[in-house]
Coordinates of C-alpha atoms and ligand atoms in Angstrom, one line a residue:
M19 CA 31.5 3.8 -68.8
R20 CA 28.3 4.9 -67.2
V21 CA 27.1 1.2 -67.0
I22 CA 30.4 0.1 -65.4
K23 CA 30.1 2.9 -63.0
L24 CA 26.6 2.1 -62.1
F25 CA 27.6 -1.6 -61.6
F26 CA 30.4 -0.4 -59.4
Y27 CA 28.2 1.7 -57.2
S28 CA 25.5 -1.1 -56.9
I29 CA 28.2 -3.5 -55.8
V30 CA 29.4 -1.1 -53.1
F31 CA 25.8 -0.5 -52.1
I32 CA 25.1 -4.2 -51.9
L33 CA 28.3 -4.9 -49.9
F34 CA 27.5 -2.0 -47.5
F35 CA 24.1 -3.3 -46.7
A36 CA 25.3 -6.9 -46.6
C37 CA 27.8 -5.9 -43.8
K38 CA 25.4 -3.7 -42.2
K39 CA 22.7 -6.6 -42.1
E40 CA 25.4 -8.9 -40.6
E41 CA 26.2 -6.6 -37.9
V42 CA 22.6 -6.2 -36.8
A43 CA 21.9 -9.9 -37.0
T44 CA 25.0 -10.9 -35.0
P45 CA 23.5 -13.4 -32.5
I46 CA 24.0 -12.2 -29.1
A47 CA 22.7 -15.1 -27.0
I48 CA 24.4 -17.9 -29.0
A49 CA 28.0 -17.9 -29.7
D50 CA 28.8 -21.5 -31.0
F51 CA 26.2 -22.6 -28.6
S52 CA 27.8 -21.6 -25.4
F53 CA 25.6 -19.7 -23.0
Y54 CA 26.2 -15.9 -23.0
Q55 CA 26.9 -14.5 -19.7
P56 CA 27.6 -10.7 -19.6
E57 CA 30.4 -10.0 -17.3
Y58 CA 28.3 -7.5 -15.2
F59 CA 25.5 -9.8 -14.7
P60 CA 25.3 -11.8 -11.5
T61 CA 25.8 -15.6 -11.5
V62 CA 23.0 -17.6 -13.1
A63 CA 20.3 -19.7 -11.1
Y64 CA 20.3 -22.3 -14.0
T65 CA 23.5 -23.9 -15.1
F66 CA 22.3 -26.7 -17.5
K67 CA 23.7 -29.2 -15.0
N68 CA 22.2 -32.6 -15.9
N69 CA 20.9 -31.1 -19.1
Q70 CA 24.1 -30.2 -20.9
L71 CA 23.5 -27.4 -23.4
T72 CA 23.7 -28.6 -27.1
K73 CA 22.6 -27.1 -30.4
A74 CA 20.3 -30.1 -31.1
R75 CA 18.5 -29.5 -27.6
F76 CA 18.2 -25.9 -28.0
E77 CA 16.6 -26.1 -31.3
L78 CA 14.2 -29.0 -30.2
G79 CA 13.1 -26.6 -27.4
R80 CA 12.7 -23.8 -29.9
S81 CA 10.5 -26.1 -32.1
L82 CA 8.4 -27.2 -29.0
F83 CA 8.1 -23.7 -27.8
H84 CA 6.5 -22.5 -31.0
D85 CA 4.3 -25.6 -31.7
P86 CA 0.7 -25.6 -30.8
I87 CA 1.0 -29.3 -30.5
L88 CA 1.6 -28.7 -26.8
S89 CA -2.1 -27.6 -26.3
S90 CA -5.2 -29.7 -26.2
D91 CA -6.7 -28.6 -29.6
S92 CA -3.5 -27.6 -31.2
T93 CA -4.4 -23.8 -31.2
V94 CA -2.1 -22.3 -28.7
S95 CA 1.7 -22.4 -28.4
C96 CA 3.9 -21.0 -25.7
G97 CA 4.9 -18.4 -28.4
S98 CA 1.2 -17.3 -28.6
C99 CA 1.4 -15.6 -25.2
H100 CA 5.2 -14.9 -25.3
A101 CA 6.0 -13.3 -28.6
Q102 CA 9.5 -12.4 -29.6
A103 CA 8.5 -9.1 -31.1
H104 CA 7.4 -8.1 -27.6
A105 CA 10.5 -9.5 -25.7
F106 CA 8.7 -12.8 -25.2
A107 CA 5.7 -11.2 -23.3
D108 CA 2.1 -10.8 -24.6
H109 CA 1.1 -7.4 -25.6
N110 CA -1.9 -5.2 -25.9
V111 CA -3.8 -7.6 -23.8
A112 CA -4.1 -7.4 -20.2
L113 CA -4.9 -11.1 -20.0
S114 CA -4.0 -13.7 -22.5
K115 CA -6.3 -16.1 -24.4
G116 CA -5.7 -19.9 -23.8
V117 CA -7.5 -22.8 -25.5
G118 CA -11.1 -22.0 -26.5
G119 CA -10.4 -18.3 -25.9
T120 CA -10.5 -18.7 -22.1
L121 CA -8.8 -15.7 -20.5
G122 CA -6.2 -16.3 -17.9
T123 CA -6.1 -14.4 -14.7
R124 CA -2.6 -12.6 -14.9
N125 CA -0.8 -10.8 -17.5
S126 CA 1.9 -12.7 -19.5
P127 CA 5.3 -11.5 -18.6
S128 CA 8.5 -11.4 -20.7
I129 CA 10.6 -14.5 -20.2
A130 CA 14.0 -13.0 -21.1
N131 CA 16.9 -13.7 -18.8
M132 CA 15.1 -16.7 -17.0
A133 CA 18.4 -18.2 -16.4
W134 CA 18.9 -15.8 -13.6
S135 CA 15.6 -16.1 -12.0
P136 CA 15.5 -18.2 -8.8
A137 CA 11.6 -18.7 -9.1
F138 CA 8.8 -18.3 -11.7
M139 CA 5.4 -16.8 -11.9
W140 CA 4.2 -13.6 -10.5
D141 CA 3.9 -15.3 -7.1
G142 CA 7.1 -17.5 -7.4
G143 CA 5.0 -20.7 -7.4
V144 CA 7.3 -22.7 -9.5
N145 CA 11.0 -23.0 -8.5
H146 CA 12.9 -24.9 -11.4
I147 CA 13.0 -24.0 -15.0
E148 CA 13.1 -27.8 -15.9
V149 CA 9.7 -28.5 -14.4
F150 CA 8.2 -25.0 -15.4
S151 CA 6.5 -25.9 -18.5
A152 CA 4.2 -28.6 -17.0
S153 CA 2.3 -25.6 -15.4
P154 CA 1.2 -23.8 -18.7
I155 CA 0.7 -27.1 -20.6
T156 CA -1.7 -28.5 -18.0
N157 CA -3.3 -25.0 -17.0
P158 CA -7.0 -25.2 -18.0
L159 CA -6.8 -21.4 -18.9
E160 CA -3.7 -21.7 -20.9
M161 CA -2.9 -25.0 -23.0
N162 CA -5.5 -27.2 -21.1
E163 CA -3.5 -30.4 -22.0
D164 CA -2.6 -33.6 -20.1
M165 CA 1.1 -34.3 -19.9
A166 CA 0.7 -38.0 -20.9
N167 CA -1.4 -37.0 -23.8
V168 CA 1.2 -34.4 -25.2
V169 CA 3.9 -37.0 -24.9
S170 CA 1.9 -39.6 -26.8
K171 CA 1.1 -36.9 -29.6
L172 CA 5.0 -36.2 -29.8
N173 CA 5.6 -40.0 -29.9
R174 CA 3.4 -40.2 -33.0
S175 CA 5.3 -37.5 -34.6
K176 CA 8.0 -38.7 -37.0
F177 CA 9.6 -35.1 -36.8
Y178 CA 9.8 -35.2 -33.0
K179 CA 11.0 -38.8 -32.8
N180 CA 13.9 -37.8 -34.8
K181 CA 14.6 -34.6 -33.1
F182 CA 14.4 -36.2 -29.6
K183 CA 16.8 -39.0 -30.9
E184 CA 19.2 -36.6 -32.2
A185 CA 19.1 -34.4 -29.0
Y186 CA 18.8 -36.9 -26.2
S187 CA 19.5 -40.3 -27.8
V188 CA 16.2 -41.6 -26.9
D189 CA 13.8 -43.8 -28.8
V190 CA 10.9 -43.0 -26.6
I191 CA 10.0 -39.3 -25.8
T192 CA 9.4 -38.8 -22.2
D193 CA 7.8 -35.6 -20.4
Q194 CA 11.1 -35.1 -18.7
K195 CA 13.1 -34.8 -21.9
M196 CA 10.3 -32.4 -23.3
L197 CA 10.7 -30.2 -20.4
Q198 CA 14.3 -30.1 -20.3
A199 CA 14.5 -29.1 -24.0
L200 CA 12.1 -26.4 -23.4
A201 CA 14.3 -25.2 -20.4
Q202 CA 17.3 -25.0 -22.8
Y203 CA 15.4 -22.8 -25.4
M204 CA 14.1 -20.4 -22.4
A205 CA 17.4 -20.3 -20.6
M206 CA 19.0 -19.1 -23.9
I207 CA 16.8 -16.0 -24.2
V208 CA 19.3 -13.5 -23.0
S209 CA 18.5 -9.8 -23.1
A210 CA 21.7 -7.9 -22.7
D211 CA 22.1 -5.6 -25.8
S212 CA 19.8 -2.6 -25.1
K213 CA 21.0 1.0 -25.3
Y214 CA 21.5 0.7 -21.5
D215 CA 23.9 -2.2 -22.0
Q216 CA 25.8 -0.3 -24.9
V217 CA 26.3 2.6 -22.6
R218 CA 27.7 0.4 -19.9
N219 CA 30.0 -1.2 -22.4
G220 CA 31.1 2.2 -23.6
K221 CA 29.5 1.7 -27.1
A222 CA 26.7 4.4 -26.8
V223 CA 26.0 7.4 -24.7
F224 CA 22.7 8.5 -23.0
T225 CA 21.0 11.6 -24.1
S226 CA 20.8 14.1 -21.3
S227 CA 17.0 13.3 -20.7
E228 CA 17.9 9.5 -20.5
K229 CA 20.8 10.5 -18.1
N230 CA 18.6 12.4 -16.0
G231 CA 16.0 9.6 -16.0
Y232 CA 18.8 7.0 -15.0
Q233 CA 19.6 9.2 -12.0
L234 CA 15.8 9.4 -11.1
F235 CA 15.6 5.7 -11.5
L236 CA 18.6 5.0 -9.2
S237 CA 17.1 7.0 -6.4
N238 CA 13.5 6.0 -6.7
C239 CA 13.3 2.7 -8.3
A240 CA 16.4 0.7 -8.1
S241 CA 15.8 -0.5 -4.5
C242 CA 13.4 -3.1 -6.1
H243 CA 14.2 -2.9 -9.8
K244 CA 17.8 -3.6 -9.2
E245 CA 20.3 -3.4 -12.0
P246 CA 21.4 -5.1 -14.3
L247 CA 18.5 -7.4 -14.4
F248 CA 16.1 -4.6 -13.1
T249 CA 14.6 -6.9 -10.5
D250 CA 15.9 -8.1 -7.1
F251 CA 13.6 -11.2 -7.4
S252 CA 11.8 -10.2 -4.1
Y253 CA 8.2 -10.3 -3.6
R254 CA 6.7 -6.7 -2.8
N255 CA 3.4 -4.9 -2.5
N256 CA 3.7 -1.9 -4.6
G257 CA 0.4 -0.3 -3.5
L258 CA -1.9 -1.4 -6.3
D259 CA -5.0 -2.1 -4.2
E260 CA -6.1 -1.7 -0.5
I261 CA -7.6 -5.2 -0.6
P262 CA -6.3 -7.2 -3.5
K263 CA -8.4 -9.5 -5.7
D264 CA -5.3 -11.6 -6.4
I265 CA -3.5 -12.3 -3.0
G266 CA -0.1 -13.0 -4.9
R267 CA 2.7 -14.5 -2.8
E268 CA 0.3 -15.3 0.1
R269 CA -1.0 -18.1 -2.1
I270 CA 2.3 -19.8 -2.0
S271 CA 3.6 -18.8 1.6
Q272 CA 0.1 -18.9 3.3
N273 CA 1.3 -16.0 5.2
V274 CA -1.1 -13.0 5.6
S275 CA 1.9 -10.7 5.7
D276 CA 2.5 -11.5 2.0
R277 CA -0.9 -10.4 0.9
G278 CA -0.8 -8.6 -2.5
K279 CA 3.0 -9.1 -2.9
F280 CA 4.2 -10.1 -6.4
K281 CA 7.4 -10.8 -7.8
V282 CA 9.3 -7.4 -8.8
P283 CA 9.2 -7.7 -12.6
S284 CA 12.3 -7.0 -14.7
L285 CA 12.0 -3.7 -16.5
R286 CA 14.3 -4.7 -19.3
N287 CA 12.2 -4.2 -22.7
V288 CA 9.5 -2.6 -20.6
E289 CA 8.6 -0.3 -23.7
L290 CA 7.5 -3.5 -25.5
T291 CA 5.6 -5.5 -22.9
Y292 CA 2.5 -3.4 -22.3
P293 CA 0.2 -3.4 -20.6
Y294 CA 1.6 -3.4 -17.1
M295 CA 1.3 -5.1 -13.6
H296 CA 0.3 -8.7 -12.7
D297 CA -3.2 -8.0 -14.2
G298 CA -2.3 -5.7 -17.0
R299 CA -4.2 -2.8 -15.5
Y300 CA -1.9 0.0 -16.8
K301 CA -1.8 0.6 -20.5
N302 CA 1.3 2.7 -20.7
L303 CA 4.3 4.0 -18.6
S304 CA 2.8 7.2 -18.0
Q305 CA 0.0 5.5 -16.1
V306 CA 2.5 3.4 -14.2
L307 CA 4.3 6.6 -13.1
D308 CA 0.9 8.2 -12.1
H309 CA 0.4 5.1 -9.9
Y310 CA 3.8 5.6 -8.1
T311 CA 3.1 9.4 -7.7
I312 CA -0.5 9.7 -6.7
G313 CA -2.0 6.2 -6.9
I314 CA -0.4 4.2 -4.0
K315 CA -3.0 2.5 -1.9
Q316 CA -2.3 1.8 1.8
S317 CA -2.5 -1.6 3.3
G318 CA -0.7 -3.6 6.0
S319 CA 1.8 -5.3 3.4
L320 CA 2.5 -2.2 1.5
D321 CA 6.4 -1.8 1.0
E322 CA 7.7 0.7 3.5
G323 CA 9.6 2.7 0.8
L324 CA 6.3 3.5 -1.0
K325 CA 4.2 4.7 1.8
N326 CA 4.5 8.3 0.9
G327 CA 4.3 7.6 -2.9
I328 CA 7.3 8.8 -5.1
Q329 CA 7.4 12.5 -5.9
L330 CA 8.1 13.3 -9.6
T331 CA 7.4 16.4 -11.7
N332 CA 6.2 16.1 -15.2
S333 CA 9.3 16.6 -16.8
E334 CA 11.1 14.2 -14.4
K335 CA 8.4 11.6 -15.5
E336 CA 9.4 12.4 -19.1
D337 CA 13.1 11.6 -18.4
L338 CA 12.4 8.5 -16.5
I339 CA 10.5 7.1 -19.4
A340 CA 13.1 8.1 -21.7
F341 CA 15.6 6.0 -19.5
L342 CA 13.0 3.0 -19.4
N343 CA 12.9 3.2 -23.3
S344 CA 16.6 2.7 -23.3
L345 CA 16.1 -0.8 -21.9
S346 CA 14.5 -2.0 -25.2
D347 CA 16.8 -4.7 -26.8
Y348 CA 16.3 -4.7 -30.7
S349 CA 19.0 -7.4 -31.1
L350 CA 16.8 -9.7 -28.9
I351 CA 13.6 -9.3 -30.8
G352 CA 15.5 -9.5 -34.1
N353 CA 17.6 -12.6 -33.1
S354 CA 16.7 -15.2 -35.9
N355 CA 18.3 -18.0 -33.7
L356 CA 15.4 -17.6 -31.4
S357 CA 12.8 -17.4 -34.0
Q358 CA 10.6 -20.3 -35.0
Ligands
LIG401 C1 -2.3 -18.5 -22.6 C2 -1.2 -17.8 -22.4 C3 0.1 -18.6 -22.1 C4 0.7 -19.7 -22.6 C5 0.1 -20.5 -23.7 C6 1.9 -19.8 -22.0 N1 2.1 -18.8 -21.1 FE1 3.9 -18.6 -19.9 N2 3.0 -17.3 -18.8 C7 1.6 -16.8 -19.0 C8 1.2 -16.1 -17.9 C9 -0.2 -15.4 -17.8 C10 2.1 -16.2 -16.9 C11 2.2 -15.5 -15.6 C12 1.5 -16.6 -14.7 C13 1.4 -16.4 -13.3 O1 2.3 -15.7 -12.7 O2 0.5 -16.9 -12.5 C14 3.3 -16.8 -17.6 C15 4.5 -17.1 -16.9 C16 5.5 -17.7 -17.5 C17 6.8 -17.8 -17.2 C18 7.4 -17.3 -15.8 C19 7.9 -15.8 -16.0 C20 8.4 -15.3 -14.7 O3 9.0 -14.2 -14.8 O4 8.2 -15.8 -13.7 C21 7.6 -18.6 -18.0 C22 9.0 -19.1 -17.9 C23 6.7 -19.0 -19.0 N3 5.4 -18.5 -18.8 C24 6.9 -19.9 -20.0 C25 6.0 -20.6 -20.9 C26 6.2 -21.7 -21.6 C27 7.5 -22.5 -21.7 C28 5.0 -21.9 -22.3 C29 4.6 -23.2 -23.1 C30 5.0 -24.4 -22.5 C31 4.0 -21.0 -21.8 N4 4.7 -20.1 -21.1 C32 2.8 -20.9 -22.3 C33 0.8 -16.9 -20.3 C34 1.1 -18.1 -21.1
LIG402 C1 9.0 -1.3 -3.4 C2 9.6 -1.9 -4.5 C3 9.3 -1.2 -5.8 C4 9.6 0.3 -6.2 C5 10.4 1.1 -5.3 C6 9.3 0.4 -7.5 N1 8.6 -0.7 -8.0 FE1 8.0 -1.0 -9.8 N2 7.1 -2.8 -9.3 C7 7.2 -3.3 -8.1 C8 6.5 -4.5 -8.0 C9 6.4 -5.5 -6.9 C10 5.8 -4.6 -9.3 C11 4.8 -5.6 -9.7 C12 3.5 -5.2 -9.0 C13 2.3 -6.2 -9.5 O1 2.1 -6.4 -10.7 O2 1.4 -6.5 -8.6 C14 6.2 -3.5 -10.1 C15 5.8 -3.2 -11.3 C16 6.4 -2.2 -12.2 C17 6.2 -2.1 -13.6 C18 5.2 -2.9 -14.3 C19 6.1 -3.9 -15.2 C20 5.4 -5.0 -15.9 O3 6.2 -5.7 -16.7 O4 4.3 -5.2 -15.8 C21 6.8 -0.9 -13.9 C22 6.7 -0.3 -15.4 C23 7.5 -0.4 -12.8 N3 7.2 -1.2 -11.7 C24 8.3 0.8 -12.8 C25 8.8 1.2 -11.6 C26 9.5 2.5 -11.7 C27 9.7 3.5 -12.9 C28 9.7 2.8 -10.4 C29 10.4 4.2 -9.7 C30 9.6 5.3 -10.1 C31 9.4 1.7 -9.5 N4 8.8 0.8 -10.3 C32 9.5 1.6 -8.2 C33 8.1 -2.9 -7.1 C34 8.6 -1.6 -7.1

């Protein structure tokens, strides 16, 4: 009897966890390979036009993204600097190491929700997701590879020959198809299941601290870090330097009034993407808030709204950080469909 009882309980136990597991592992970005567009998100910038979304293409992109074959000495993959566990950003390092350990000049951002981004890079230097990957592949500080050489390496691989044939019906792999497959994978990295989203969807409630933080966020931060993507995609100078070492947007526009302006980064998953700013100068969110309260540097291109800094008490800072932490999306980092 006892044994039977035990057996019964263990079945209940297993079933309970099996169900629980399924609930946690539900893919949020991929429902039978359609693109997931949360209804309160704006219209996407990338529509897969001329590169129709399919499972085979997405999976090919996922293999390429995680494969160091794209770098000159086969040591660095896209995933080396954009790690799923950190919402596809690098972490703990201000600047990422490329081939041969060379350091880049900017912090690796999260690449969640790129389908909504009208331009890429901290200075907006690349404007299409389907050409984007040529940039890290050929950058000497990142993958240091030559496009023709990557393509010939892929053409020598039986695995990729088959995958490209299946995905794009081609016998010879081209750089265009490689870039398109990578675009499919990146565009499918959708982050829309943080506590913030669950609150919006009526599935969770904020604590009083988070709620207060949200109000502070709306009045002090949302003019640039606009909901629900937490960026308005504009280029702004948020007062990091009087004389910036990296001129930012000016590099692209050649306009002095853009000196030290950078693309407003999304704050989704910000808890996981430390350190912060285009050069990774701040280790944690407390340092970021100290910057906005007492660290603003004046200059000609400093954003109007930040000229006097932002006034926040210590307890307001705590609430603001509690709210920022509610933007972490654990379904995203645990989504096995996006994993290698
Ligand atoms: C050595 C580290 C490194 C590697 C490898 C790397 N990246 Fe990046 N990635 C970065 C950095 C740093 C930036 C920001 C660069 C800038 O703004 O100048 C960036 C920016 C991006 C962005 C733009 C994000 C935005 O918000 O504008 C995307 C998309 C991206 N990378 C995708 C990729 C893909 C795809 C690959 C592989 C083909 C790749 N990265 C390889 C470090 C890396
Ligand atoms: C005037 C526009 C503006 C306002 C207002 C603003 N920010 Fe920012 N924020 C930016 C820009 C631009 C950057 C990127 C600057 C850079 O790296 O050079 C940034 C960067 C950040 C980062 C770093 C993100 C990362 O991934 O590196 C955090 C965190 C942040 N802001 C939080 C806040 C908070 C919290 C508030 C309100 C207290 C706020 N910001 C108000 C424009 C703004």
